[in-house]
Every structure is written in structure tokens, then in C-alpha cells.
Amino acid sequence: MIELKNVCYIYGENTVMEVGALKNVNLKIGDGQFIGLIGHTGSGKSTLIQHLNGLIRATSGEIYFNGQNIYAEGYKMRDLRSKVGLVFQYPEHQLFEVDVFSDVCFGPKNQGLPEDEVKQRAREAMELVGLDESYDSKSPFELSGGQKRRVAIAGVLAMKPEVLILDEPTAGLDPKGRDEILDQISKLKQERNITVILVSHSMEDVAKYVDRIIVMNHGEVLFDDTPGKVFHHYRELEKVGLAAPQVTYITHALMEKGFPIKAEAITVEEAKQEILKALQETNEKIPNN
């Protein structure tokens, strides 16, 4: 459980460049949730996720992890960062070893674990993200963008975090690579029951995978609800530089024409089922001649 209480963060405090990046943010992130974090550029979402594992310290407010204040005297940030893993948008920022296996071993090795356990964790983490032993001796910098992301994710997973934060993990990938990465993350979430926080600009991806969406706007939480309820506010989202999945616009257009479907349908499959159900009900009401 992560809890934020009145968290504020100011860039360039007490200077002419002072900017309020987070403004009285209050959030509770429960165990095992799959959360989508969205917002326009400059909304505060990247600043927010860096607070969750202590990379940035709040200007004011409190953050609790499993009931402990991470700003309390004596609290070990190193322990927090092994439990709340952050995978950056650009994997090159956290890949630096000579080969893939060494890179994935780095995290658990720095946790002070025995060598056998370090290697076992690294092997398990690589398997979880779909990397077999043939990648062990390859340089991480010679891999494709999708493979680099897998290595970066594996390096975090090897530390067995309770929370996995992914900042735009599919940026720049083709549709096949994007689906593979997100399917692996979804499967991982189910198998380990870890909390996943996905930062993404793709509304379709968010709608498909997450069970809760947090919308940031100018450093504040604009919406925090289920995907269906958040995307119901698609006109408000448009006003802050966002959008809803394409399916949302189709279902709302049908509703405006009097078609009896639910607005909560936000994926292609959900819309398909709603439309088929509505057609069936309509046909049942039409008397036979």
C-alpha cells in the first residue's frame, strides 16, 4: 500500500523559475492494483512516479509505504527502491553492464543476496519477460528497443518488487512489440499479484489492461476511477489535451442516435458485446408478421 497525503513539489523553489509540479496530491494505491496514470506533457505524472520510490523528495506532505513514512528519520530509501521498482521510458538510462545477464543480476546483487540466489532471480526474471539464455552474453546496447525494455524490466523484477512502475514502456514500439510487452506485464501481474502503475499516452492500452485510471492535470488529480467512468468524461479529457479510446466515441455516437448500449464499453470486445446484445434485444421486440 502506498499513500500520499497532501504531497506538493516545487521545481526551482524560491527562484524566478519556481514551478509547482505537484499540488496537494492525495492518493491511496492498494496492493495488487493495475493502475493507468495519464496526463498531458507537464501534467505532473512523471514527477509523481519519481516520488513513489524516493527519487524525488516532496517539498511538503507525506508518503507512506506499507504504513511507514518514507521521510521519517532512519527510513532506508534503499529498501524502498528494491520494493518499488521504476522502469524509465528510455531503457538506456538503466542499462550499463557489458552483457544482458550481468545487467539483470545488478539489482539483486546490490541487495546483498548470495550469488546463487542472484543468478536464480536473474534467470527467472528474464524468463518472465520472454528472454532465454541466448541473450545472456549479448550487449544490452546492441538489442532492439523492445528487447532493451525487456532487459530493463527484468532487472527490476529480479529484485522482486511489490510495486512495478513503468514509464511509457511501449513508446516507439510497433503494434506487435507493444502487445507483447503489455501482455507479459499483465501476465506477470496476475502471477505475482504485484501492483503495476502504467504511465502511457495510449488510451487504447490503458483501457485494455488497467482497472483504475488516475488522470493528472497541472499537478493535480483530475479524475481517479475505473476506466469506464473516467472515459465517460471524454469531453473534459479533451479540454486538458487528452482523449478517450476510439471505441468510446463510437459508443457515444450510437447512444446519441438512440442505440441502447452502455457508455462503459471502452474496448473493441466490450463494444462488440454491447452492440450484439442491443441488436438481439431490439429484434426480440419486433413482432413477427
Tab-separated table of C-alpha atoms in Angstrom:
chain	number	residue	atom	x	y	z
A	1	MET	CA	0.000	0.000	0.000
A	2	ILE	CA	1.239	3.444	-0.961
A	3	GLU	CA	-0.455	6.523	0.434
A	4	LEU	CA	0.205	10.153	-0.450
A	5	LYS	CA	-1.039	12.892	1.863
A	6	ASN	CA	-1.085	16.487	0.618
A	7	VAL	CA	2.047	15.963	-1.442
A	8	CYS	CA	3.429	19.086	-3.110
A	9	TYR	CA	6.556	19.500	-5.176
A	10	ILE	CA	8.053	22.747	-6.443
A	11	TYR	CA	10.778	22.893	-9.060
A	12	GLY	CA	13.223	25.752	-8.535
A	13	GLU	CA	11.723	26.729	-5.189
A	14	ASN	CA	12.435	30.328	-4.167
A	15	THR	CA	13.833	31.206	-7.589
A	16	VAL	CA	12.404	33.082	-10.577
A	17	MET	CA	11.993	29.663	-12.253
A	18	GLU	CA	9.712	28.313	-9.500
A	19	VAL	CA	7.051	25.923	-10.825
A	20	GLY	CA	4.523	23.919	-8.823
A	21	ALA	CA	4.728	20.410	-10.300
A	22	LEU	CA	2.507	18.663	-7.725
A	23	LYS	CA	-0.238	20.384	-5.749
A	24	ASN	CA	-1.767	18.713	-2.687
A	25	VAL	CA	-1.898	15.236	-4.188
A	26	ASN	CA	-3.808	12.692	-2.088
A	27	LEU	CA	-3.829	9.098	-3.265
A	28	LYS	CA	-4.125	5.564	-1.943
A	29	ILE	CA	-2.654	2.803	-4.094
A	30	GLY	CA	-3.736	-0.615	-2.878
A	31	ASP	CA	-1.885	-3.903	-3.205
A	32	GLY	CA	-2.373	-5.818	-6.443
A	33	GLN	CA	-3.943	-2.996	-8.439
A	34	PHE	CA	-3.240	-2.331	-12.112
A	35	ILE	CA	-3.285	1.449	-12.461
A	36	GLY	CA	-3.055	3.622	-15.538
A	37	LEU	CA	-1.512	7.058	-14.985
A	38	ILE	CA	-2.271	9.524	-17.752
A	39	GLY	CA	-1.908	13.235	-18.381
A	40	HIS	CA	-0.627	15.705	-20.949
A	41	THR	CA	3.062	16.653	-21.078
A	42	GLY	CA	3.798	18.721	-17.984
A	43	SER	CA	0.817	17.375	-16.042
A	44	GLY	CA	2.997	16.038	-13.222
A	45	LYS	CA	2.745	12.314	-13.849
A	46	SER	CA	6.495	11.720	-14.287
A	47	THR	CA	7.237	13.819	-11.213
A	48	LEU	CA	4.646	11.831	-9.283
A	49	ILE	CA	6.084	8.399	-10.049
A	50	GLN	CA	9.578	9.526	-9.047
A	51	HIS	CA	8.197	10.386	-5.616
A	52	LEU	CA	6.849	6.864	-5.142
A	53	ASN	CA	10.291	5.282	-4.777
A	54	GLY	CA	12.041	8.278	-3.263
A	55	LEU	CA	13.961	9.536	-6.291
A	56	ILE	CA	12.426	12.948	-5.637
A	57	ARG	CA	11.589	14.228	-2.154
A	58	ALA	CA	8.330	16.109	-1.740
A	59	THR	CA	8.541	19.812	-0.942
A	60	SER	CA	5.746	19.212	1.562
A	61	GLY	CA	3.366	16.418	2.501
A	62	GLU	CA	3.882	12.795	3.461
A	63	ILE	CA	4.254	9.492	1.637
A	64	TYR	CA	3.676	6.146	3.322
A	65	PHE	CA	4.737	2.726	2.085
A	66	ASN	CA	3.138	-0.184	3.934
A	67	GLY	CA	2.249	2.171	6.773
A	68	GLN	CA	5.712	3.693	7.197
A	69	ASN	CA	6.508	7.329	6.454
A	70	ILE	CA	9.334	7.238	3.911
A	71	TYR	CA	10.511	10.658	5.125
A	72	ALA	CA	10.810	9.557	8.747
A	73	GLU	CA	14.262	9.718	10.276
A	74	GLY	CA	16.136	6.470	9.798
A	75	TYR	CA	13.913	5.182	6.978
A	76	LYS	CA	16.011	3.306	4.432
A	77	MET	CA	15.340	4.579	0.920
A	78	ARG	CA	17.427	1.736	-0.473
A	79	ASP	CA	14.904	-0.769	0.869
A	80	LEU	CA	12.049	1.254	-0.632
A	81	ARG	CA	13.658	1.251	-4.069
A	82	SER	CA	14.016	-2.508	-4.033
A	83	LYS	CA	10.292	-2.829	-3.261
A	84	VAL	CA	9.043	-0.088	-5.567
A	85	GLY	CA	10.729	-0.658	-8.920
A	86	LEU	CA	10.748	2.033	-11.599
A	87	VAL	CA	11.430	1.322	-15.267
A	88	PHE	CA	12.241	4.532	-17.138
A	89	GLN	CA	10.837	5.464	-20.525
A	90	TYR	CA	14.272	5.160	-22.101
A	91	PRO	CA	15.806	1.813	-21.045
A	92	GLU	CA	19.295	3.047	-21.973
A	93	HIS	CA	19.167	5.113	-18.775
A	94	GLN	CA	19.303	1.974	-16.628
A	95	LEU	CA	21.359	-0.413	-18.747
A	96	PHE	CA	25.115	-0.246	-18.231
A	97	GLU	CA	26.674	-3.703	-17.828
A	98	VAL	CA	28.703	-5.443	-20.536
A	99	ASP	CA	26.122	-8.175	-21.108
A	100	VAL	CA	22.424	-8.787	-20.507
A	101	PHE	CA	22.730	-11.357	-17.734
A	102	SER	CA	25.120	-9.156	-15.725
A	103	ASP	CA	22.730	-6.258	-16.108
A	104	VAL	CA	19.771	-8.244	-14.777
A	105	CYS	CA	21.932	-9.507	-11.891
A	106	PHE	CA	22.894	-5.991	-10.810
A	107	GLY	CA	19.819	-5.247	-8.682
A	108	PRO	CA	19.659	-8.408	-6.565
A	109	LYS	CA	23.468	-8.373	-6.266
A	110	ASN	CA	23.267	-4.943	-4.655
A	111	GLN	CA	20.641	-6.262	-2.274
A	112	GLY	CA	23.433	-8.328	-0.764
A	113	LEU	CA	21.976	-11.682	-1.795
A	114	PRO	CA	24.101	-14.840	-2.204
A	115	GLU	CA	25.482	-15.376	-5.702
A	116	ASP	CA	23.346	-18.475	-6.348
A	117	GLU	CA	20.166	-16.601	-5.468
A	118	VAL	CA	21.221	-13.611	-7.565
A	119	LYS	CA	21.649	-15.822	-10.630
A	120	GLN	CA	18.408	-17.699	-9.960
A	121	ARG	CA	16.449	-14.457	-9.673
A	122	ALA	CA	18.027	-13.097	-12.841
A	123	ARG	CA	17.156	-16.255	-14.768
A	124	GLU	CA	13.559	-16.234	-13.511
A	125	ALA	CA	13.151	-12.524	-14.321
A	126	MET	CA	14.457	-12.991	-17.854
A	127	GLU	CA	12.069	-15.879	-18.421
A	128	LEU	CA	9.182	-13.751	-17.169
A	129	VAL	CA	9.828	-11.145	-19.863
A	130	GLY	CA	10.490	-13.678	-22.611
A	131	LEU	CA	14.292	-13.610	-22.794
A	132	ASP	CA	16.019	-17.005	-22.992
A	133	GLU	CA	19.664	-17.927	-22.332
A	134	SER	CA	20.708	-16.918	-25.842
A	135	TYR	CA	20.577	-13.288	-24.649
A	136	ASP	CA	22.898	-13.793	-21.670
A	137	SER	CA	26.159	-12.757	-23.315
A	138	LYS	CA	24.748	-10.129	-25.671
A	139	SER	CA	25.467	-6.457	-25.096
A	140	PRO	CA	22.248	-4.729	-23.985
A	141	PHE	CA	23.130	-1.790	-26.250
A	142	GLU	CA	23.028	-3.964	-29.377
A	143	LEU	CA	19.432	-5.061	-28.791
A	144	SER	CA	16.265	-3.681	-30.353
A	145	GLY	CA	14.157	-1.126	-28.489
A	146	GLY	CA	11.679	-3.761	-27.350
A	147	GLN	CA	14.436	-6.107	-26.179
A	148	LYS	CA	16.114	-3.310	-24.229
A	149	ARG	CA	12.832	-2.648	-22.448
A	150	ARG	CA	12.539	-6.333	-21.569
A	151	VAL	CA	16.042	-6.306	-20.085
A	152	ALA	CA	15.284	-3.154	-18.078
A	153	ILE	CA	12.051	-4.673	-16.764
A	154	ALA	CA	13.831	-7.939	-15.928
A	155	GLY	CA	16.478	-6.021	-13.980
A	156	VAL	CA	13.766	-4.515	-11.793
A	157	LEU	CA	11.795	-7.767	-11.473
A	158	ALA	CA	14.910	-9.612	-10.288
A	159	MET	CA	14.686	-7.558	-7.082
A	160	LYS	CA	11.157	-8.954	-6.575
A	161	PRO	CA	9.421	-5.605	-6.071
A	162	GLU	CA	5.951	-5.267	-4.602
A	163	VAL	CA	5.220	-2.369	-6.953
A	164	LEU	CA	6.295	-2.086	-10.601
A	165	ILE	CA	6.144	1.374	-12.198
A	166	LEU	CA	6.512	1.567	-15.976
A	167	ASP	CA	7.006	4.925	-17.674
A	168	GLU	CA	5.819	4.653	-21.294
A	169	PRO	CA	7.099	1.069	-21.722
A	170	THR	CA	5.787	0.800	-25.290
A	171	ALA	CA	6.980	4.161	-26.659
A	172	GLY	CA	8.423	3.758	-30.149
A	173	LEU	CA	7.463	0.092	-30.489
A	174	ASP	CA	5.442	-1.359	-33.350
A	175	PRO	CA	1.965	-2.801	-32.538
A	176	LYS	CA	3.301	-6.363	-32.206
A	177	GLY	CA	6.081	-5.329	-29.823
A	178	ARG	CA	3.689	-3.157	-27.822
A	179	ASP	CA	1.203	-6.006	-27.370
A	180	GLU	CA	3.949	-8.459	-26.406
A	181	ILE	CA	5.325	-6.154	-23.697
A	182	LEU	CA	1.907	-5.328	-22.218
A	183	ASP	CA	0.703	-8.939	-22.366
A	184	GLN	CA	3.830	-10.001	-20.459
A	185	ILE	CA	3.233	-7.302	-17.846
A	186	SER	CA	-0.421	-8.295	-17.470
A	187	LYS	CA	0.542	-11.952	-17.086
A	188	LEU	CA	3.209	-11.032	-14.558
A	189	LYS	CA	0.729	-9.002	-12.550
A	190	GLN	CA	-1.623	-11.975	-12.383
A	191	GLU	CA	1.102	-14.479	-11.454
A	192	ARG	CA	2.819	-12.383	-8.772
A	193	ASN	CA	-0.133	-10.211	-7.717
A	194	ILE	CA	2.113	-7.171	-7.696
A	195	THR	CA	0.900	-3.598	-8.035
A	196	VAL	CA	1.517	-2.195	-11.524
A	197	ILE	CA	1.449	1.512	-12.378
A	198	LEU	CA	1.486	2.100	-16.127
A	199	VAL	CA	2.251	5.585	-17.457
A	200	SER	CA	1.023	5.757	-21.037
A	201	HIS	CA	-0.199	8.079	-23.778
A	202	SER	CA	-2.124	5.242	-25.437
A	203	MET	CA	-5.726	5.330	-24.268
A	204	GLU	CA	-6.399	2.016	-26.013
A	205	ASP	CA	-3.643	0.311	-23.993
A	206	VAL	CA	-4.862	1.829	-20.752
A	207	ALA	CA	-8.466	0.818	-21.478
A	208	LYS	CA	-7.458	-2.756	-22.280
A	209	TYR	CA	-5.222	-3.534	-19.329
A	210	VAL	CA	-5.813	-1.414	-16.222
A	211	ASP	CA	-8.591	-1.496	-13.622
A	212	ARG	CA	-8.111	2.069	-12.366
A	213	ILE	CA	-7.081	5.311	-14.037
A	214	ILE	CA	-5.540	8.370	-12.393
A	215	VAL	CA	-5.621	11.487	-14.555
A	216	MET	CA	-3.137	14.263	-13.766
A	217	ASN	CA	-3.628	17.859	-14.873
A	218	HIS	CA	-1.374	20.774	-13.896
A	219	GLY	CA	-0.012	18.868	-10.916
A	220	GLU	CA	-3.407	17.850	-9.550
A	221	VAL	CA	-5.529	14.709	-9.697
A	222	LEU	CA	-8.360	15.440	-12.143
A	223	PHE	CA	-10.006	12.001	-12.162
A	224	ASP	CA	-9.406	8.788	-10.218
A	225	ASP	CA	-11.822	5.983	-11.058
A	226	THR	CA	-12.478	2.902	-13.167
A	227	PRO	CA	-11.629	3.198	-16.884
A	228	GLY	CA	-15.300	3.188	-17.901
A	229	LYS	CA	-16.165	6.063	-15.581
A	230	VAL	CA	-13.054	8.093	-16.406
A	231	PHE	CA	-13.540	7.820	-20.171
A	232	HIS	CA	-17.190	8.760	-19.740
A	233	HIS	CA	-15.735	12.255	-19.181
A	234	TYR	CA	-14.144	12.243	-22.639
A	235	ARG	CA	-15.149	15.818	-23.358
A	236	GLU	CA	-13.412	17.028	-20.176
A	237	LEU	CA	-10.369	14.951	-21.108
A	238	GLU	CA	-10.228	16.628	-24.499
A	239	LYS	CA	-10.138	20.026	-22.797
A	240	VAL	CA	-6.909	19.067	-20.987
A	241	GLY	CA	-5.175	17.692	-24.068
A	242	LEU	CA	-6.186	14.042	-23.733
A	243	ALA	CA	-8.662	11.783	-25.469
A	244	ALA	CA	-10.595	8.583	-24.934
A	245	PRO	CA	-10.221	5.293	-26.815
A	246	GLN	CA	-11.718	5.451	-30.317
A	247	VAL	CA	-14.370	2.953	-29.261
A	248	THR	CA	-15.654	5.468	-26.701
A	249	TYR	CA	-16.505	7.964	-29.437
A	250	ILE	CA	-18.285	5.271	-31.429
A	251	THR	CA	-20.391	4.071	-28.486
A	252	HIS	CA	-21.361	7.620	-27.518
A	253	ALA	CA	-22.319	8.422	-31.124
A	254	LEU	CA	-24.551	5.345	-31.182
A	255	MET	CA	-26.099	6.325	-27.849
A	256	GLU	CA	-26.879	9.802	-29.169
A	257	LYS	CA	-28.707	8.130	-32.053
A	258	GLY	CA	-30.822	6.216	-29.540
A	259	PHE	CA	-28.961	2.910	-29.741
A	260	PRO	CA	-29.404	1.166	-26.331
A	261	ILE	CA	-25.819	0.412	-25.292
A	262	LYS	CA	-23.813	1.240	-22.175
A	263	ALA	CA	-21.291	4.075	-22.170
A	264	GLU	CA	-18.857	1.974	-20.106
A	265	ALA	CA	-17.858	-0.063	-23.178
A	266	ILE	CA	-14.289	1.117	-23.809
A	267	THR	CA	-12.611	-1.766	-25.635
A	268	VAL	CA	-13.450	-3.266	-29.018
A	269	GLU	CA	-14.585	-6.525	-27.398
A	270	GLU	CA	-16.809	-4.743	-24.865
A	271	ALA	CA	-18.377	-2.605	-27.591
A	272	LYS	CA	-18.947	-5.686	-29.747
A	273	GLN	CA	-20.773	-7.473	-26.936
A	274	GLU	CA	-22.888	-4.398	-26.139
A	275	ILE	CA	-23.878	-3.908	-29.784
A	276	LEU	CA	-24.758	-7.588	-30.259
A	277	LYS	CA	-26.797	-7.538	-27.055
A	278	ALA	CA	-28.655	-4.396	-28.129
A	279	LEU	CA	-29.390	-5.844	-31.582
A	280	GLN	CA	-30.704	-9.048	-30.036
A	281	GLU	CA	-32.979	-7.144	-27.656
A	282	THR	CA	-34.200	-4.942	-30.499
A	283	ASN	CA	-35.012	-7.952	-32.679
A	284	GLU	CA	-36.912	-9.608	-29.820
A	285	LYS	CA	-39.131	-6.508	-29.515
A	286	ILE	CA	-40.047	-6.501	-33.205
A	287	PRO	CA	-43.266	-8.515	-33.674
A	288	ASN	CA	-43.281	-11.269	-36.284
A	289	ASN	CA	-45.618	-10.748	-39.212
